[in-house]
Short mmCIF file of C-alpha atoms (C1' of nucleotides) in Angstrom, two decimals:
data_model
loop_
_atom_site.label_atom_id
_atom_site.label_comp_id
_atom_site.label_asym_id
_atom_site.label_seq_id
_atom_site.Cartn_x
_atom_site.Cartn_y
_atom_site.Cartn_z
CA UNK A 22 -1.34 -2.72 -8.70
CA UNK A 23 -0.73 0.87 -8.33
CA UNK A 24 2.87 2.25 -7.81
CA UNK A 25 3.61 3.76 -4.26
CA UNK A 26 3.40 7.58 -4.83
CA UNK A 27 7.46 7.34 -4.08
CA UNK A 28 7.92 5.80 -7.09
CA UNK A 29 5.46 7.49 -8.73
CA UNK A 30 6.86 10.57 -8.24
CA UNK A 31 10.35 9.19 -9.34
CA UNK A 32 9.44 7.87 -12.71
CA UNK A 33 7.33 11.15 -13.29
CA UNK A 34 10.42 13.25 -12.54
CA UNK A 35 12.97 11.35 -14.77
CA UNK A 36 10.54 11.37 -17.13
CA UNK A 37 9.84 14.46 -17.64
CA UNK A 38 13.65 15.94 -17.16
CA UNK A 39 13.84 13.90 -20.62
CA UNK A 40 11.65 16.43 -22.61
CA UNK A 41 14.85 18.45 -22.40
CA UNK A 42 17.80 15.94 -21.52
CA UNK A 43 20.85 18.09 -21.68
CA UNK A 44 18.46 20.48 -19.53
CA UNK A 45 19.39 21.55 -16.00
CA UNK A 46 16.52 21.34 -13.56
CA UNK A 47 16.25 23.40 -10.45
CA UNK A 48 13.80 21.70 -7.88
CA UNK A 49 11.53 24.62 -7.79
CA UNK A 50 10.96 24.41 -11.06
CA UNK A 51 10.13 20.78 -11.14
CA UNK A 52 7.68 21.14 -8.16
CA UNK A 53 5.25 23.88 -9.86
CA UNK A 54 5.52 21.29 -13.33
CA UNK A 55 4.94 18.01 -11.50
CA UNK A 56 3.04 19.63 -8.38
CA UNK A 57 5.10 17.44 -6.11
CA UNK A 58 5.33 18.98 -2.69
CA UNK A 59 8.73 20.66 -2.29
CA UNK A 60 10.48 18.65 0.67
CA UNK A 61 9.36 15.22 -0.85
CA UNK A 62 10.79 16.28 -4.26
CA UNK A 63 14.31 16.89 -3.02
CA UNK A 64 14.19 13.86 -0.36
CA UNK A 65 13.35 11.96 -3.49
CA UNK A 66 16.22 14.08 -5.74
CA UNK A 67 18.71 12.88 -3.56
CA UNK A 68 18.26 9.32 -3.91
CA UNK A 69 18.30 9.84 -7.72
CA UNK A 70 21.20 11.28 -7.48
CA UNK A 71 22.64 8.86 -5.09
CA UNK A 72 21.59 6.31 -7.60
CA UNK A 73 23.89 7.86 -10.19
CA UNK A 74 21.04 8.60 -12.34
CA UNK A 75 21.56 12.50 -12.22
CA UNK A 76 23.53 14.73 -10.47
CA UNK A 77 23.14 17.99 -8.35
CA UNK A 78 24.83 21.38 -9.28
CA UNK A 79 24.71 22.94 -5.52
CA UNK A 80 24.31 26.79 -4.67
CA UNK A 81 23.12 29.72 -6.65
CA UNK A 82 21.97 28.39 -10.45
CA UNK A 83 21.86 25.23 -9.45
CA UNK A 84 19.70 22.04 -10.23
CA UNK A 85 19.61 18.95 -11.22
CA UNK A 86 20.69 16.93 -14.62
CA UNK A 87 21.10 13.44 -16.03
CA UNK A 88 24.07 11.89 -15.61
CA UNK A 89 23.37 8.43 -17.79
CA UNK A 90 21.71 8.90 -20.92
CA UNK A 91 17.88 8.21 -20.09
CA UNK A 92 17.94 5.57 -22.22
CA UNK A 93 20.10 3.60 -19.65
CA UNK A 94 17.78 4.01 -16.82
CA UNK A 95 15.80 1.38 -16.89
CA UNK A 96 12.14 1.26 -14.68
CA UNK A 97 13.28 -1.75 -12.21
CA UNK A 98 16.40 0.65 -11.30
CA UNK A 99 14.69 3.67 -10.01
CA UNK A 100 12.12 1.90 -7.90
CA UNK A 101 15.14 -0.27 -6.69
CA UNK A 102 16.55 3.22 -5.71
CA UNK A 103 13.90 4.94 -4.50
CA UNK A 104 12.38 1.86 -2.55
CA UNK A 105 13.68 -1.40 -3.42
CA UNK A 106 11.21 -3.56 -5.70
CA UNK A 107 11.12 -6.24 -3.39
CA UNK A 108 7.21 -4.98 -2.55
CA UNK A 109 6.85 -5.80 -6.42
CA UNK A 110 8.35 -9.15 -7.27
CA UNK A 111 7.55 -10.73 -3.77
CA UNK A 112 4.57 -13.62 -3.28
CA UNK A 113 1.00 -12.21 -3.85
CA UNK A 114 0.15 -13.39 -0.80
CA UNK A 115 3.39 -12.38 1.50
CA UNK A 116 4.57 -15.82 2.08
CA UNK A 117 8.40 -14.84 2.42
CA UNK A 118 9.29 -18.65 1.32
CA UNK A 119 7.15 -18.79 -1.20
CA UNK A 120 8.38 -20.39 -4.61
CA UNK A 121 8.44 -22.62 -7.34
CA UNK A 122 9.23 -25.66 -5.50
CA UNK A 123 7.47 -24.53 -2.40
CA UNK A 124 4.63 -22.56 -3.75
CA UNK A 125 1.32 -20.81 -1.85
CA UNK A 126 -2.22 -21.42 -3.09
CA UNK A 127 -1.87 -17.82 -5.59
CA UNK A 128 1.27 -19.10 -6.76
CA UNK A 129 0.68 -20.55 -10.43
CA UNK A 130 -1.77 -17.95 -10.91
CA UNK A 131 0.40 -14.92 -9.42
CA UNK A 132 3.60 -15.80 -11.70
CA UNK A 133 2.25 -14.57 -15.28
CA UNK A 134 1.02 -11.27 -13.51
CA UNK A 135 4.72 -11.03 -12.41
CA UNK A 136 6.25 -12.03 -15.02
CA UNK A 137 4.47 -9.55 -17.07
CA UNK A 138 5.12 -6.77 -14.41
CA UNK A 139 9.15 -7.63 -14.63
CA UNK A 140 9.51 -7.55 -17.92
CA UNK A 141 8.08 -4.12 -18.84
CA UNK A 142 10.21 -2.25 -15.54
CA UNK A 143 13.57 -4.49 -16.75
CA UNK A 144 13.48 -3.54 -20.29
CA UNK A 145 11.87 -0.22 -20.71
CA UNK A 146 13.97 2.49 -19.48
CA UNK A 147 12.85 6.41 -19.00
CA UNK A 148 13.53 7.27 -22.68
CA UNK A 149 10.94 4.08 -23.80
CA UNK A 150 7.89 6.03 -21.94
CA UNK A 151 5.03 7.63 -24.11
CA UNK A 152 6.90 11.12 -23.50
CA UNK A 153 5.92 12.46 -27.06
CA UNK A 154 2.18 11.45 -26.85
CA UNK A 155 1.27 12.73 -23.48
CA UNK A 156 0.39 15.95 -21.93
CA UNK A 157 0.32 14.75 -18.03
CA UNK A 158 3.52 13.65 -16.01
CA UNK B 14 2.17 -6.11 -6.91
CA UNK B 15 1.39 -7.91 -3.37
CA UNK B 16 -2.25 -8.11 -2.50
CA UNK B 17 -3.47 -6.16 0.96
CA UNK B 18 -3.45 -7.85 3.91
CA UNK B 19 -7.00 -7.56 3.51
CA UNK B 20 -7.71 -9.36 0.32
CA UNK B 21 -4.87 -11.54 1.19
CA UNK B 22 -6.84 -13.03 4.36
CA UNK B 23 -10.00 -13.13 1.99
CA UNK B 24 -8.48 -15.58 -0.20
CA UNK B 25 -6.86 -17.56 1.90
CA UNK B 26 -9.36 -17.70 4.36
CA UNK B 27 -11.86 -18.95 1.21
CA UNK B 28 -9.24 -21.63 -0.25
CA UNK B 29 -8.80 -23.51 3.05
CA UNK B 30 -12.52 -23.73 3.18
CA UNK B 31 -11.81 -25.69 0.37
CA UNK B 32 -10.09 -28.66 1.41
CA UNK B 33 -13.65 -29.80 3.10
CA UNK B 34 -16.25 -27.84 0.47
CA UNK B 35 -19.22 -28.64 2.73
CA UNK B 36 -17.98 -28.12 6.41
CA UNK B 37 -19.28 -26.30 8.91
CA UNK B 38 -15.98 -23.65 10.20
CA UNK B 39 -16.35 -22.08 13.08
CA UNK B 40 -14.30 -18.63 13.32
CA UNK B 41 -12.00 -20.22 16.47
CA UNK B 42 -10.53 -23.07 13.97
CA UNK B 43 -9.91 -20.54 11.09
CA UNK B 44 -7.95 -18.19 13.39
CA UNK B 45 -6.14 -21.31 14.78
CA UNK B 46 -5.32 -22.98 11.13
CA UNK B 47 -4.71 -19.27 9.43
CA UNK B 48 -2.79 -17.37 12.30
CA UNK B 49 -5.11 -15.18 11.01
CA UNK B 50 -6.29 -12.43 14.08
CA UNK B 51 -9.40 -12.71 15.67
CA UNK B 52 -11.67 -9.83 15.22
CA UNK B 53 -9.73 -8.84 11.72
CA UNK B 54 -10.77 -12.50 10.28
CA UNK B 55 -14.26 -12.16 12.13
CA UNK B 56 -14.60 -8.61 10.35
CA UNK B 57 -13.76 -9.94 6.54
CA UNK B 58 -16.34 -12.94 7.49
CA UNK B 59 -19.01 -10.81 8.01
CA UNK B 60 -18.44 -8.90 4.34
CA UNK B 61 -17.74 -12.56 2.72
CA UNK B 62 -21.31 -12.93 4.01
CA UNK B 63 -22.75 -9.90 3.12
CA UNK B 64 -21.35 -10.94 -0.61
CA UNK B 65 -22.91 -14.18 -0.63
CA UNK B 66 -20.16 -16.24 -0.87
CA UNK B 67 -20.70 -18.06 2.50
CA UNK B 68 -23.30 -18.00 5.26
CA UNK B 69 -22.98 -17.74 8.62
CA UNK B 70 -25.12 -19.94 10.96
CA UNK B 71 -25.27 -18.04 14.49
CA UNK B 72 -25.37 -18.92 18.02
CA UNK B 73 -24.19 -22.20 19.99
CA UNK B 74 -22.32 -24.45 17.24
CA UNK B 75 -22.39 -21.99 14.96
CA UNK B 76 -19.39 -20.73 11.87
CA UNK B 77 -19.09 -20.27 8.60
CA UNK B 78 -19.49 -22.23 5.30
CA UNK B 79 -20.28 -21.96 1.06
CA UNK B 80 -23.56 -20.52 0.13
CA UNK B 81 -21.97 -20.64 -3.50
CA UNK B 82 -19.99 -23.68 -4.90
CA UNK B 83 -16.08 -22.25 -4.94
CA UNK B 84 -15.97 -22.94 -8.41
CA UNK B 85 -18.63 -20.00 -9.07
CA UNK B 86 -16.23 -17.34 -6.76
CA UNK B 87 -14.09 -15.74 -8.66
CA UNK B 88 -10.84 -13.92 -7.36
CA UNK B 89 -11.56 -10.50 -8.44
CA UNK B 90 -15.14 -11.10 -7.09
CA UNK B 91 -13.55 -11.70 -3.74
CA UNK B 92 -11.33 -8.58 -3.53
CA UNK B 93 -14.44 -6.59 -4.68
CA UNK B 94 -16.21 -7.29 -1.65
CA UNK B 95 -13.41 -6.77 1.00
CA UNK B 96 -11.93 -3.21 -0.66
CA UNK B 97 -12.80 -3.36 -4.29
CA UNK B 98 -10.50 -3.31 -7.40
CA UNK B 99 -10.10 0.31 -8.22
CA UNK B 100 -6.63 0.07 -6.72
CA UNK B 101 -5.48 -2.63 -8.70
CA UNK B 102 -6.91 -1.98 -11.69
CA UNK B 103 -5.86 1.93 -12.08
CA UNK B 104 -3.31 3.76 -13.47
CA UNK B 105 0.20 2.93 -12.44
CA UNK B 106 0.71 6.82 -11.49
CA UNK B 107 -2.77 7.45 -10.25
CA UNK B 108 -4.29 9.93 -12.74
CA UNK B 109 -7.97 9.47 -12.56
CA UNK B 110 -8.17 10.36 -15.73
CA UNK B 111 -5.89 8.09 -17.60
CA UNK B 112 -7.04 5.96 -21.06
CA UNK B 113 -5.59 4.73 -23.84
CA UNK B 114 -7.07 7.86 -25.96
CA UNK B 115 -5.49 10.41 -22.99
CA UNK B 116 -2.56 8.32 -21.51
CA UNK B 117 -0.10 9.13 -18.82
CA UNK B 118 3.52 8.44 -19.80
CA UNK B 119 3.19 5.21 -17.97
CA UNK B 120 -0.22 4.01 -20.28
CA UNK B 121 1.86 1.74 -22.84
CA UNK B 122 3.63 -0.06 -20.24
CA UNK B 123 1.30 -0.54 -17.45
CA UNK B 124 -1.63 -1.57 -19.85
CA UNK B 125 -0.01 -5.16 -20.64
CA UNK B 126 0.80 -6.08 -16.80
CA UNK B 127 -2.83 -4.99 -15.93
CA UNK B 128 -4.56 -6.74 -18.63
CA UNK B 129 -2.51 -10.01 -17.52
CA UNK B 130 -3.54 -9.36 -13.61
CA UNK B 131 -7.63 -9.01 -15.11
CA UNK B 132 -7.33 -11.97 -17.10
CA UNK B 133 -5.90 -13.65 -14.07
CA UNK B 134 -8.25 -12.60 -11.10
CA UNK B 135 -11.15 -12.70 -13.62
CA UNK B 136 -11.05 -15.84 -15.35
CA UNK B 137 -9.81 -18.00 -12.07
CA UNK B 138 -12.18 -19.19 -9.42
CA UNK B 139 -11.30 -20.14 -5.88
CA UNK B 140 -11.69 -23.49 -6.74
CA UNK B 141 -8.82 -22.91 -10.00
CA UNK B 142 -6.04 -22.47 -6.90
CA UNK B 143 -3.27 -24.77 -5.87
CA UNK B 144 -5.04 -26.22 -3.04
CA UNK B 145 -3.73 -29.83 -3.82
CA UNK B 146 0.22 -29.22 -3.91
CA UNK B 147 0.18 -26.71 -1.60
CA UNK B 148 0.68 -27.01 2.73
CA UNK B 149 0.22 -23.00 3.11
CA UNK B 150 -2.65 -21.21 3.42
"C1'" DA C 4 -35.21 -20.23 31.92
"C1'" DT C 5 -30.32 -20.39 31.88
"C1'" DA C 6 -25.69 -21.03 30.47
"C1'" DA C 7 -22.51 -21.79 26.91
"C1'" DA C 8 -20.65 -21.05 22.51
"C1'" DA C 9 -20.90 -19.07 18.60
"C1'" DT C 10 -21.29 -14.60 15.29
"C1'" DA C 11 -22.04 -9.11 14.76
"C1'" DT C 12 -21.00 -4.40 15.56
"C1'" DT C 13 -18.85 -0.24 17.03
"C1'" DA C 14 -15.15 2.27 18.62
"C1'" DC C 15 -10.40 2.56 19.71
"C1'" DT C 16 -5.16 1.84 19.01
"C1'" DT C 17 -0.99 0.95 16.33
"C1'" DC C 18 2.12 1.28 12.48
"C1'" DA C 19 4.33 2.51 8.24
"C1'" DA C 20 4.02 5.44 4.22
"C1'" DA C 21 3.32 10.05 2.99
"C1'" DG C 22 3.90 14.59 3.65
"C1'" DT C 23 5.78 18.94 6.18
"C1'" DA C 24 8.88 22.18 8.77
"C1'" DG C 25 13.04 24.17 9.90
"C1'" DC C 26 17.65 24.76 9.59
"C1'" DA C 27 22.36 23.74 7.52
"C1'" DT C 28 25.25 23.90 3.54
"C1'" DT C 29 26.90 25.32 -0.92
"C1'" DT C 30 28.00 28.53 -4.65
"C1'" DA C 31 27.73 32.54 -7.89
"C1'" DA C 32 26.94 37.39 -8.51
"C1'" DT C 33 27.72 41.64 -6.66
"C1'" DA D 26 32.62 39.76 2.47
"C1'" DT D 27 27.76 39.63 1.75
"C1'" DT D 28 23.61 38.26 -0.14
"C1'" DA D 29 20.57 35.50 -2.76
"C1'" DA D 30 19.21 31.27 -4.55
"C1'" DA D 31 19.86 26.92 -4.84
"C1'" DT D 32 20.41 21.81 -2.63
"C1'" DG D 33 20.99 18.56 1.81
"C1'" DC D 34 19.66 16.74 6.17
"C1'" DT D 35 17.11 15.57 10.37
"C1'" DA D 36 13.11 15.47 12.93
"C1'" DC D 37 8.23 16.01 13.28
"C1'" DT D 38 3.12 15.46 11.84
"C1'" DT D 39 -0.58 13.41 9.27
"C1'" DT D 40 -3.21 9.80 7.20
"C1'" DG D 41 -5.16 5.44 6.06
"C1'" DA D 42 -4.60 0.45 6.47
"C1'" DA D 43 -4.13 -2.92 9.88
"C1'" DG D 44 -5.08 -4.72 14.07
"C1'" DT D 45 -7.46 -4.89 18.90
"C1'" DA D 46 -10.90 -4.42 22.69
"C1'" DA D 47 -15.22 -4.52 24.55
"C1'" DT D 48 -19.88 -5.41 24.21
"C1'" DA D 49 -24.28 -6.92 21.97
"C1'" DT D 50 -26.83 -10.48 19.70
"C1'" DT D 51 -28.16 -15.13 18.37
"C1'" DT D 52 -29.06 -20.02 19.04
"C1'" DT D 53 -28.58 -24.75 21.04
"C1'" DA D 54 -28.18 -27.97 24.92
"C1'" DT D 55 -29.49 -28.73 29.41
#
DNA sequence: ATAAAATATTACTTCAAAGTAGCATTTAAT
DNA sequence: ATTAAATGCTACTTTGAAGTAATATTTTAT
């Protein structure tokens, strides 16, 4: 019940680009804030931007900035693009059939934890996170 | 939001014990009914044991069965003694020193999915799982 | 006593996620 | 044009969980 450090470092990023939205980010930047190693950053940069969630200004000055609003981003959608969040909604137990009608031994007890899980990362976007109250990203 | 492989095998390996509470199981049949390796289910037998859930009965006709009624076992018990619930119970991002009175930008979210994983793997027992309308283990 | 059938332990191998290195590409200032 | 400062891409290395191999130990039936 921990994120993968991919999409760790995804949320953490998007989230703090937000304390300054109309900002423009350049990696190196990002990497002394968020002490995210440098090649990970941009491998991870990339996919955001592939994503559509920012975009990248190339060459000297450049950086990154959002292109939705951060309030459109919503939690599900940058694991899905960083990772996919099959890992997250999938049986507790692995069973790659598991469901409803066909259900594993965890299955009745697994599908409140879930439910729970998929409702906070499909409507809370970047903007919803405790930006104002916190001091670590 | 899938268990390890590890904890994964622990449960399972604890609810098919189930279906005949009093049984003798010798490693062999496990392995055969779980497709569960050999040595890997051998090694979580040996810390079930060590926890006290089951006892194992050495030499010629030997195996495995419940020192402790399933209905006393609870879940979280049973991922404590194969790799222990730090993982699952932290902070979504990882920061070691994240609480509600110095929260990461994750805190709000994460703390309503975690408490509804606790109250799952803390107030259900081995016994509280699907063993009757289920045919996977 | 011995053999058979079980569990226990230690060390090694494999695999995927995480992290790193090096070079290519792009663009603005000069 | 050249240089500096940024991003983009591909391949390699590391690390920890997962899985395997080999051997030791225990106990019952004969």
């Amino acid at each position: 019940m921990k994120l993968s450090n991919t999409s760790e470092y995804a949320l953490r990023i998007l989230c703090f680009m937000t304390k300054d939205e109309n900002r423009l980010y350049s990696a190196k930047y990002l990497i002394d804030e968020l002490k995210i190693s440098d090649k990970y950053l941009r491998r991870l940069m990339t996919d955001l931007t592939k994503a559509g969630f920012i975009t990248s200004i190339q060459g000297r000055d450049g950086g990154y900035k959002f292109l939705k609003s951060s309030g459109e981003i919503y939690l599900a959608d940058v694991i899905n693009a960083v990772e996919g969040m099959d890992k997250y909604t999938g049986c507790a137990l692995g069973f790659c059939e598991c469901s409803d009608t066909n259900p594993c031994v965890m299955h009745s007890t697994w599908v409140p934890v879930r439910e729970e899980f998929l409702k906070a990362f499909t409507t809370k976007t970047i903007r919803d996170l405790d930006i104002m109250t916190v001091t670590k990203y």
